Coordinates of C-alpha atoms in Angstrom, one line a residue:
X237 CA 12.4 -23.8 11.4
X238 CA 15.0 -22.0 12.9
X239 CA 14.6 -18.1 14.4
X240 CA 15.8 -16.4 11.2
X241 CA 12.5 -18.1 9.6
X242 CA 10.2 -17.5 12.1
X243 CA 11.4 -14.0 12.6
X244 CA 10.7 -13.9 8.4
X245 CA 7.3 -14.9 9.3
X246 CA 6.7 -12.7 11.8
X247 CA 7.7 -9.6 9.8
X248 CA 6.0 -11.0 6.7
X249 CA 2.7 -11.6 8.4
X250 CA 2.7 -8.1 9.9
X251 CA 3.9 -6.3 7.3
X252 CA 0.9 -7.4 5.0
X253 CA -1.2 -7.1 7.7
X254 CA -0.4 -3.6 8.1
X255 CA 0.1 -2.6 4.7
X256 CA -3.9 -3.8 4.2
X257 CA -4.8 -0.3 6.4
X258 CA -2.0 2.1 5.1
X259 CA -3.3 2.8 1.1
X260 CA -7.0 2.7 2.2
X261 CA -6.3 5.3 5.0
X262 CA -4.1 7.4 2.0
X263 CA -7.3 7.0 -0.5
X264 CA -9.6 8.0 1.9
X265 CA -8.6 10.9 3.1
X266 CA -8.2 12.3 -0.2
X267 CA -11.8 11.2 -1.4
X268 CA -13.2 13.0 1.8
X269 CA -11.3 16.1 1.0
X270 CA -13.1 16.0 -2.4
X271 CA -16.0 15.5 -1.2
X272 CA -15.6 18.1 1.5
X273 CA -14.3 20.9 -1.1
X274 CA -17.3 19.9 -3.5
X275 CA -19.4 20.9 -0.4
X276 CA -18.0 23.9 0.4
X277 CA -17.9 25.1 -3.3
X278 CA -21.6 24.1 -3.7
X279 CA -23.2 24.0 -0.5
X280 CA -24.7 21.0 -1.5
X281 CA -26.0 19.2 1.9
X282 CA -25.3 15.5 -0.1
X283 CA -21.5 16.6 -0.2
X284 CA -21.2 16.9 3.5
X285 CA -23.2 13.8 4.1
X286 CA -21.1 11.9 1.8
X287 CA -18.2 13.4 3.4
X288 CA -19.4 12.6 7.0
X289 CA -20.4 9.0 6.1
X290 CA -16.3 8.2 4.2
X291 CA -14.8 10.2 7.2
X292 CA -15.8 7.5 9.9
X293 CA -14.8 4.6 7.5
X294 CA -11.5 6.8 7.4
X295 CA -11.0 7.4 11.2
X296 CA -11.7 3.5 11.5
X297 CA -9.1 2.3 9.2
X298 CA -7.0 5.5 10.3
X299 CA -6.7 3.8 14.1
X300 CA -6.1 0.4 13.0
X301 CA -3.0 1.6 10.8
X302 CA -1.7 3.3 13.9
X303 CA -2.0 0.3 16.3
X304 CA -0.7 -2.4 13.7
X305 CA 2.2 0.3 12.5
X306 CA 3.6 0.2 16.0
X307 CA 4.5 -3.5 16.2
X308 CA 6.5 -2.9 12.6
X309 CA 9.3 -0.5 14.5
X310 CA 9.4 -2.8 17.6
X311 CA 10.3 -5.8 15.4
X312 CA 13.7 -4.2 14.2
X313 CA 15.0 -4.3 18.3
X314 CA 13.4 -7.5 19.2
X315 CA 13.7 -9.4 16.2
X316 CA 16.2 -7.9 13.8
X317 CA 18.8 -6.4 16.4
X318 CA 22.2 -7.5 13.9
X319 CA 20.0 -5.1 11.3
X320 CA 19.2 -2.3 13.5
X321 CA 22.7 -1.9 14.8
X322 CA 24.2 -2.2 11.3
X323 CA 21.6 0.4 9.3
X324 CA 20.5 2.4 12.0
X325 CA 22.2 5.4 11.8
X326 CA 20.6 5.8 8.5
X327 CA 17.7 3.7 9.2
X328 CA 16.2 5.4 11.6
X329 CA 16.3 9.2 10.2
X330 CA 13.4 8.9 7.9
X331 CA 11.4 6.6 10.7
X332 CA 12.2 9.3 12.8
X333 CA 11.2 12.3 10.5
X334 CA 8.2 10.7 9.8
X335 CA 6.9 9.9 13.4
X336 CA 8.5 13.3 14.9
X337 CA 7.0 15.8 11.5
X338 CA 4.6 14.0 9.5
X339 CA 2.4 11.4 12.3
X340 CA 2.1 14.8 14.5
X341 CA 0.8 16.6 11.6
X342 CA -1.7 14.2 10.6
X343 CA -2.9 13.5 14.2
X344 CA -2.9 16.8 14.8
X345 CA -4.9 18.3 12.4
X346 CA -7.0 15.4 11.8
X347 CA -8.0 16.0 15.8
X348 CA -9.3 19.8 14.9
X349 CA -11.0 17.7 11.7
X350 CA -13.2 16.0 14.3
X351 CA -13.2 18.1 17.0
X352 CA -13.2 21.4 15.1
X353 CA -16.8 20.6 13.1
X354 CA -19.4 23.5 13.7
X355 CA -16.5 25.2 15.0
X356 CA -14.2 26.2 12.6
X357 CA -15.3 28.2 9.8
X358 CA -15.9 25.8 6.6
X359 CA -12.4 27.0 4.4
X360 CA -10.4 25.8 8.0
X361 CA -12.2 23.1 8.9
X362 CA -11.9 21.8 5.0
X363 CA -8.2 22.9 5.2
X364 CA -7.5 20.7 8.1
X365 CA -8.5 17.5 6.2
X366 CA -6.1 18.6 2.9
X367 CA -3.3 19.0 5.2
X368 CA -4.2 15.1 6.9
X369 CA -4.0 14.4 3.4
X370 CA -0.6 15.7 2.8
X371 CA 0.8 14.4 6.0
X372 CA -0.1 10.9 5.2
X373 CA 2.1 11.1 1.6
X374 CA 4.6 12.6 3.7
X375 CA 4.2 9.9 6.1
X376 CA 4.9 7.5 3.3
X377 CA 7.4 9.1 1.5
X378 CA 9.8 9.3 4.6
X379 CA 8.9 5.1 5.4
X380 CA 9.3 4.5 1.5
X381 CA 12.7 6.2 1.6
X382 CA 13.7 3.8 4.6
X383 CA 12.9 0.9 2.5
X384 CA 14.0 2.3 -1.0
X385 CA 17.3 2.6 0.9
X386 CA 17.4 -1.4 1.3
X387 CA 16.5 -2.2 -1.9
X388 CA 19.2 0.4 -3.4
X389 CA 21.5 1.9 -0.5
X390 CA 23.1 5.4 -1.3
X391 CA 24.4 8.0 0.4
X392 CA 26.1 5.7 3.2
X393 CA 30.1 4.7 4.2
X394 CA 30.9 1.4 6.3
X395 CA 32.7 2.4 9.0
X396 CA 35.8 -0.3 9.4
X397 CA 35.9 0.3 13.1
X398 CA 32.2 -0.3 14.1
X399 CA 31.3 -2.4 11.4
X400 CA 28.0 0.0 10.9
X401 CA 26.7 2.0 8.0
X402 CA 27.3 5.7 8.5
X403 CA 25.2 8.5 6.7
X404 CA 26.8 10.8 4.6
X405 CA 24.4 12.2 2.3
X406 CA 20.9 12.2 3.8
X407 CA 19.4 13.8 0.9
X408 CA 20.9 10.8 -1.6
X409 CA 18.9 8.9 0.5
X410 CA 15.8 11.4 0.3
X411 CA 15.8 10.9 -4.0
X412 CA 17.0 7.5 -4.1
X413 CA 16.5 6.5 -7.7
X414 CA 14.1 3.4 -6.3
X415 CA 12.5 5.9 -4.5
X416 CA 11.3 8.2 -6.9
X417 CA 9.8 5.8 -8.9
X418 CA 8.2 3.8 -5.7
X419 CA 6.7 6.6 -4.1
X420 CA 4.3 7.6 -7.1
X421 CA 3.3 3.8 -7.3
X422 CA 2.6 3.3 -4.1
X423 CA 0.4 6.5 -4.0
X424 CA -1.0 5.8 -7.4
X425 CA -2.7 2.0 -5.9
X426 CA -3.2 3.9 -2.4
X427 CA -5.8 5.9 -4.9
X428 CA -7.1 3.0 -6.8
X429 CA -7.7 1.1 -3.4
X430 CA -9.5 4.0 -1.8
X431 CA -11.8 3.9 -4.8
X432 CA -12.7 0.8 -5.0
X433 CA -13.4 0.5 -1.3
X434 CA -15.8 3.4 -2.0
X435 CA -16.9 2.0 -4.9
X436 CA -18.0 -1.2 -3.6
X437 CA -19.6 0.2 -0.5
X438 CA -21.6 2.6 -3.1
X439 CA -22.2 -0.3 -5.2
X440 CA -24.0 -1.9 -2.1
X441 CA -26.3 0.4 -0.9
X442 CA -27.1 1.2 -4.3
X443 CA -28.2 -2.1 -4.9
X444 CA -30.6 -1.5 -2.3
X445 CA -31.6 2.1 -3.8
X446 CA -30.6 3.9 0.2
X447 CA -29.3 7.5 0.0
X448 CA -28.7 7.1 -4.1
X449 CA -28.5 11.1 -4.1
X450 CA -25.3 10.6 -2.0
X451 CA -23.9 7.0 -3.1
X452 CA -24.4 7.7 -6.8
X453 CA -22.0 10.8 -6.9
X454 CA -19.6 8.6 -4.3
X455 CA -19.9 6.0 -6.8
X456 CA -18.9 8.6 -9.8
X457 CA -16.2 9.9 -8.2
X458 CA -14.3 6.7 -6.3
X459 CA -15.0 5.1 -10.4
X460 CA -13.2 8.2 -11.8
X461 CA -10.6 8.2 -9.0
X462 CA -9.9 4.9 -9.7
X463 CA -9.4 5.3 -13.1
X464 CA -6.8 7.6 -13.8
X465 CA -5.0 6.2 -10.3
X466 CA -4.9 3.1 -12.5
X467 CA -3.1 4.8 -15.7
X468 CA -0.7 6.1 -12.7
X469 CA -0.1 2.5 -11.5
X470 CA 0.4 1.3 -14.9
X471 CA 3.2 3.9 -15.9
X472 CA 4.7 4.5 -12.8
X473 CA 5.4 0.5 -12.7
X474 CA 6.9 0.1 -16.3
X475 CA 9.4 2.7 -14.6
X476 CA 9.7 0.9 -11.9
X477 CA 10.4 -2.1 -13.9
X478 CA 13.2 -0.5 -16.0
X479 CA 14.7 0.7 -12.5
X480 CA 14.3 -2.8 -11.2
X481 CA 15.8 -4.5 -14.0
X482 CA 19.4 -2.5 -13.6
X483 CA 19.5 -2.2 -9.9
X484 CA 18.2 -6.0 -9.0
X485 CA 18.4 -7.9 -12.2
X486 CA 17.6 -11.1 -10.3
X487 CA 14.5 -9.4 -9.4
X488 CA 13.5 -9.0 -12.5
X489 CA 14.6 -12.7 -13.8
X490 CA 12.8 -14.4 -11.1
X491 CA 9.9 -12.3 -11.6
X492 CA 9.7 -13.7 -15.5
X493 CA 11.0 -16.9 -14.0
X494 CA 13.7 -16.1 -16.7
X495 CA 16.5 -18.5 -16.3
X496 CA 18.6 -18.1 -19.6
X497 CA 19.8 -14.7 -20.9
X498 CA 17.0 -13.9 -23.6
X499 CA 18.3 -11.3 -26.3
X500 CA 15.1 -10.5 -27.7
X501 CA 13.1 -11.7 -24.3
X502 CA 9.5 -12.9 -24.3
X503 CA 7.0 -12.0 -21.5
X504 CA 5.6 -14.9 -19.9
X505 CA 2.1 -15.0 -19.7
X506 CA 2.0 -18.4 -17.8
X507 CA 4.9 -21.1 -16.7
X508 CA 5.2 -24.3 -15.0
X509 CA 8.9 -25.2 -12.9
X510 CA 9.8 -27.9 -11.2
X511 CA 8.7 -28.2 -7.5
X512 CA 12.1 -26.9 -6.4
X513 CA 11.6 -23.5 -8.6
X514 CA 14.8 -24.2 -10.3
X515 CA 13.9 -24.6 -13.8
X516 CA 10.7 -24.1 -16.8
X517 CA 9.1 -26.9 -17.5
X518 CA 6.3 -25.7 -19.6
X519 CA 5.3 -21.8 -20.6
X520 CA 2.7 -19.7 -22.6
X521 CA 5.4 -16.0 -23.7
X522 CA 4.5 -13.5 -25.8
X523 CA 8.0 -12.6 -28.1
X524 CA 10.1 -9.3 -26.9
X525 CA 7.4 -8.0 -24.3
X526 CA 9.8 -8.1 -21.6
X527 CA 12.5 -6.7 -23.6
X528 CA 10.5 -4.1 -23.8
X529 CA 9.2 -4.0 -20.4
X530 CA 13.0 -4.3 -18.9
X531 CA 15.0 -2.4 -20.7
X532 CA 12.6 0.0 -23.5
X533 CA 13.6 -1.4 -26.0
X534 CA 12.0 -4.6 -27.9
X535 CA 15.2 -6.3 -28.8
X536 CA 17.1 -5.5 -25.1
X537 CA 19.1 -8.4 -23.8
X538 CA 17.3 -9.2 -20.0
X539 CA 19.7 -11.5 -17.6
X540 CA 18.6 -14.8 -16.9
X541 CA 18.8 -16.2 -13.4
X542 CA 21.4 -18.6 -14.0
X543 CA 23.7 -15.6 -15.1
X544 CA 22.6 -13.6 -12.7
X545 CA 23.5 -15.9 -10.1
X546 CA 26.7 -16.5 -11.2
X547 CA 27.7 -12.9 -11.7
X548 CA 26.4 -12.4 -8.0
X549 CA 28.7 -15.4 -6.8
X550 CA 32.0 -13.6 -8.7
X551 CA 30.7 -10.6 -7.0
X552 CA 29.7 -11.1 -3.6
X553 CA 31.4 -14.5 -2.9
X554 CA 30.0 -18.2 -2.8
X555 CA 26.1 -18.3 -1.9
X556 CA 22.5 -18.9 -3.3
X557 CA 21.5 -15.5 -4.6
X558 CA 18.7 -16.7 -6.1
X559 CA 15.0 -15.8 -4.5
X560 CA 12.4 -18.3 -4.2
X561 CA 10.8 -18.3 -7.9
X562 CA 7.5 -19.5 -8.0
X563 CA 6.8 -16.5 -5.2
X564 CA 8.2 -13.9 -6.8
X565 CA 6.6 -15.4 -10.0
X566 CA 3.3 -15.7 -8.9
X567 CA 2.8 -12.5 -7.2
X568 CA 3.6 -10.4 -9.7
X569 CA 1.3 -11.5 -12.0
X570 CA -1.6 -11.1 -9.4
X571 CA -0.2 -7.8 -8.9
X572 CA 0.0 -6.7 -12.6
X573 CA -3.5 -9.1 -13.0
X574 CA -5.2 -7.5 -10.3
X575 CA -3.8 -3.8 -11.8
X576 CA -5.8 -4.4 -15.1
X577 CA -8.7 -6.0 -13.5
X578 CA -9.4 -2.6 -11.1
X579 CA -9.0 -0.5 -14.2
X580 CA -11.7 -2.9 -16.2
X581 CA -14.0 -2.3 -13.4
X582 CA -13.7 1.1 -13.3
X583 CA -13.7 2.0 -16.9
X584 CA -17.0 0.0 -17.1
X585 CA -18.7 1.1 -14.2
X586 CA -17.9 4.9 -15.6
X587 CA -19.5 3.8 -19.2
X588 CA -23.2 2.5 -17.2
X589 CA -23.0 5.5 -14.9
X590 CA -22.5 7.7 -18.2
X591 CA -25.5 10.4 -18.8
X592 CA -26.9 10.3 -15.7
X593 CA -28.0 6.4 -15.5
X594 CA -28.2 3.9 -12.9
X595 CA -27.5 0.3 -13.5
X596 CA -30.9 -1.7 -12.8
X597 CA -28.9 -5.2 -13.0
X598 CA -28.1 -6.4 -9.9
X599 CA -25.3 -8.3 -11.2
X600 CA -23.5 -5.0 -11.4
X601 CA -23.7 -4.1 -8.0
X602 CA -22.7 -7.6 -7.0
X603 CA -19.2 -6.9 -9.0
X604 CA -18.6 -3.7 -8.0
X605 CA -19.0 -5.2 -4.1
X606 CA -16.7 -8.0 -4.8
X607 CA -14.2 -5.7 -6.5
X608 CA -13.9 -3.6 -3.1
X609 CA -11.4 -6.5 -2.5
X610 CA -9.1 -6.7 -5.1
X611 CA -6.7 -3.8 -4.6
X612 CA -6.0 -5.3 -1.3
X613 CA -5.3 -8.8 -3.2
X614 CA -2.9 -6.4 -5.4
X615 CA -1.1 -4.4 -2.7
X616 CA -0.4 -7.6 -0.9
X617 CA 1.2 -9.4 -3.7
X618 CA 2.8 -6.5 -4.5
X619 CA 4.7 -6.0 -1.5
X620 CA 5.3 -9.9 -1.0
X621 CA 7.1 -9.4 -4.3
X622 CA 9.3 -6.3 -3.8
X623 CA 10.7 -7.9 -0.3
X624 CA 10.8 -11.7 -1.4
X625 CA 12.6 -10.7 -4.8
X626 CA 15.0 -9.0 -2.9
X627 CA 16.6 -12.1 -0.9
X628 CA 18.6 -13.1 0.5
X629 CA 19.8 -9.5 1.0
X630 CA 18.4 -7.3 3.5
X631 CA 20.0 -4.1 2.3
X632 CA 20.9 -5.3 -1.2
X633 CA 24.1 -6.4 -2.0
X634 CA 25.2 -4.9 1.5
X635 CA 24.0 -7.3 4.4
X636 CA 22.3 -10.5 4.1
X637 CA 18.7 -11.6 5.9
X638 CA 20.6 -14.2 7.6
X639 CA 23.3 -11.7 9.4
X640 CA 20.3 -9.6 10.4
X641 CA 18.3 -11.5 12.5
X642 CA 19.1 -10.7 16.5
X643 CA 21.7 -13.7 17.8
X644 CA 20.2 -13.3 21.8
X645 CA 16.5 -14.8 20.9
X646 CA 15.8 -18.2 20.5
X647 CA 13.5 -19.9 17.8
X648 CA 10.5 -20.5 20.8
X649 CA 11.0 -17.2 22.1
X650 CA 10.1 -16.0 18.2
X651 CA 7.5 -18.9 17.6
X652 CA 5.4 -17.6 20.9
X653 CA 6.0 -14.0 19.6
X654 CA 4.5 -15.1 16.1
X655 CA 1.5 -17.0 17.0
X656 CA 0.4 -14.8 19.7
X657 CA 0.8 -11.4 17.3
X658 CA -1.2 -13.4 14.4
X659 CA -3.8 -14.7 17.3
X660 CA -4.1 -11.0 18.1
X661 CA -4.3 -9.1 14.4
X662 CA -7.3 -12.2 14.1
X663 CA -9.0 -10.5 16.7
X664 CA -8.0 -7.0 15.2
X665 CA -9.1 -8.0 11.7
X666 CA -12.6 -9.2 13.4
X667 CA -12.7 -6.0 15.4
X668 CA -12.1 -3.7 12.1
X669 CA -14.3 -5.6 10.0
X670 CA -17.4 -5.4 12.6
X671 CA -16.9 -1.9 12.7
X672 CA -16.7 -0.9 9.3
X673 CA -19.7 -3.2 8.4
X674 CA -21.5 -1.8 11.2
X675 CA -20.7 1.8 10.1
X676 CA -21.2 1.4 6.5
X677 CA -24.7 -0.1 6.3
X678 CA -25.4 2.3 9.1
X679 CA -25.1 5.0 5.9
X680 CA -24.9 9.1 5.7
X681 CA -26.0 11.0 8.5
X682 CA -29.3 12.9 7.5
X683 CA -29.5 16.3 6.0
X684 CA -31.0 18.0 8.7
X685 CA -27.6 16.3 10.9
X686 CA -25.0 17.9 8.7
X687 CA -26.6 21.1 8.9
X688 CA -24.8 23.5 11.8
X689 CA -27.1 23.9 14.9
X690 CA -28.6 27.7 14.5
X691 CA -28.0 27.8 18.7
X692 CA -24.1 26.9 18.0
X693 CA -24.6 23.8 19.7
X694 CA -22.1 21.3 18.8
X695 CA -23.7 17.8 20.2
X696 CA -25.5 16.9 16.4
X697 CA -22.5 14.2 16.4
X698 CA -21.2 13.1 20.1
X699 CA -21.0 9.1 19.2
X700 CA -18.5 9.9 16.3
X701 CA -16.5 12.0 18.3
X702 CA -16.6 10.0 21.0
X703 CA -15.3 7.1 18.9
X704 CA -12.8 9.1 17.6
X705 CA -11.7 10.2 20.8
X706 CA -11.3 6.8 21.8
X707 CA -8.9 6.1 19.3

């Protein structure tokens, strides 16, 4: 391999790696503030104890996005230099908007969270966690603008002189078409995979009948959650579809693994190329679903790859414009697969929870627990998708991958970068799994511990704070 595919791998590996942290750390912190506002609205002890339990899951997860998020900006100077010097005057004014405005006020006001407990009066103290909330959809509005911007640049000029892009509308950039339809599914599955990781940590003390008064309404509420998040995810990506399909047609053709024009075009359920990903050999469609899917319409013309690729060639000059298939392929149907698995689970975990029930088989529980994982199976594929699809273009149908990579830094400089970062996130993933394990089957602090001190004393809950502090 040369250093523009190990600097792919490097970016790839921890990109997925930190996108694992980013839509559980969204999820949460909006289940907590429910369970928080339930709380103060009722005064119901379980409430707090439910939301004290989720909230160190949350500051867990919360730390390991921060220290995984950090390596992704470093990567554009060390790695991706070519890139950074071409896009970076428009590049870097969301990064910077969001570290500068929307990391300060989530760090911020997630500090008086922890710190502020038995402090602040309960309306504050539950304000603090809604705005934590709001900062982290800010957070990823301003990163999702950034990459929206590469999939679909706007609002830019080359300049001939430098060779570099040069803003000229920032707010173009802001409501990018992809954008506005990315944003609300990427928020949507942050929702479904914070419920599901609730709901399978519910689903596992449950099993065990521990602290059912406060897993069972967890359970109730991640399910629900999870529900309509999942309705969200399934609209808000036949929109991104239609948007995909007329910005990045050979996105959408490799996707299908499409590689004649189709006027009707069938969806296909299942298909087998040839090693190379060049061409079908055998598949399972069903007629003018992706006609339908692509363009509306159930008799819409979708472009094959072979088309596309030669309408990119007349276009943008000789090349391959063609991504690798069977990936692009292949994850989209475990994303879309996954999708409508997360909402199966939920809808019937909602139906046995109805009128007040328990399930009593333990193969229920078992599901539920081995469901916890699947939204991360879907976000991953999902992302693997959206920047695989897109090559060989970094900023599409601007600069190519292969004039992005940093000329200075040689293929063994890159490969001892690579192995010693994916060494490391192991030991991170260990690290983040111990805790949560440790701190999930620990389970809610006790009534009496959520209750405020009558003296005004504030040590009911120094080794959560301390922990937090150490992050």
């Amino acid at each position: 391999m040369d250093s523009l595919d190990i600097a792919r791998w490097q970016f790839g590996i921890t990109t997925v790696y930190h996108f694992l942290f980013v839509p559980l750390t969204i999820g949460l912190s909006a289940l907590v503030a429910i369970l928080e506002t339930a709380w103060v609205r009722t005064g119901r002890p379980r409430y707090m104890r439910a939301a004290r339990f989720w909230g160190k899951l949350f500051l867990i997860n919360f730390a390991m996005g921060i220290v995984t998020g950090i390596v992704q900006e470093f990567q554009f100077g060390m790695n991706w230099s070519d890139y950074s010097r071409f896009v970076g005057d428009i590049f870097g004014a969301p990064l910077a908007i969001e570290g500068l405005l929307a990391f300060f006020v989530e760090s911020t006001f997630l500090g008086l969270w922890i710190f502020g407990r038995d402090r602040l009066p309960k309306s504050v103290h539950l304000a603090c966690i809604w705005i934590v909330h709001v900062g982290t959809l800010l957070s990823a509005y301003f990163i999702l603008a950034a990459n929206s911007w590469m999939q679909h640049p706007v609002g830019y000029r080359v300049d001939q002189e430098t060779g570099r892009a040069v803003l000229t509308d920032f707010w173009a950039v802001l409501t990018n078409s992809t954008q506005l339809v990315a944003f609300p599914h990427t928020i949507t599955a942050a929702f479904v995979t914070g419920g599901m990781f609730m709901a399978g940590v519910s689903a596992w003390h449950l099993a065990r009948k521990k602290d059912v008064e406060v897993f069972r309404p967890s359970l109730k509420l991640a399910l629900v959650v999870t529900a309509i998040a999942s309705i969200g995810v399934a609209v808000t990506g036949d929109l991104q579809g239609k948007v995909m399909t007329e910005q990045q047609p050979m996105k959408m053709a490799a996707a299908e693994a499409l590689y004649e024009t189709e006027q009707p075009a069938s969806f296909s359920v299942f298909t087998v190329g040839t090693p190379d990903g060049e061409r079908e050999v055998f598949g399972i469609k069903v007629p003018r679903v992706l006609s339908f899917l692509a363009t509306g319409t159930f008799d819409g013309e979708v472009k094959g790859i072979n088309d596309v690729q030669a309408a990119e060639v007349a276009k943008y000059g000789p090349g391959d414009y063609r991504p690798f298939v069977p990936v692009a392929y292949w994850n989209f149907r475990i994303m879309v697969g996954v999708g409508m698995l997360t909402a199966l689970v939920s809808l019937a975990g909602l139906w046995l929870l109805r009128r007040g029930r328990l399930p009593s088989n333990p193969w229920v529980y078992r599901v539920g627990m081995v469901s916890l994982t699947l939204p991360f199976i879907g976000n991953s594929a999902g992302w693997i998708f959206t920047e695989m699809g897109r090559q060989p273009w970094s900023v599409f149908g601007v600069l190519k991958t292969s004039a992005s990579v940093s000329p200075g830094v040689s293929a063994s400089s890159m490969l001892i970068s690579v192995v010693s970062l994916t060494v490391l996130y192991a030991v991170l993933a260990v690290i983040e799994a111990g805790l949560l394990i440790k701190y999930a089957k620990a389970g809610p602090p006790s009534e009496e511990e959520v209750l405020p001190p009558d003296d005004g004393d504030d040590d009911n809950d120094d080794a959560e704070r301390s922990l937090a502090f150490a992050y």
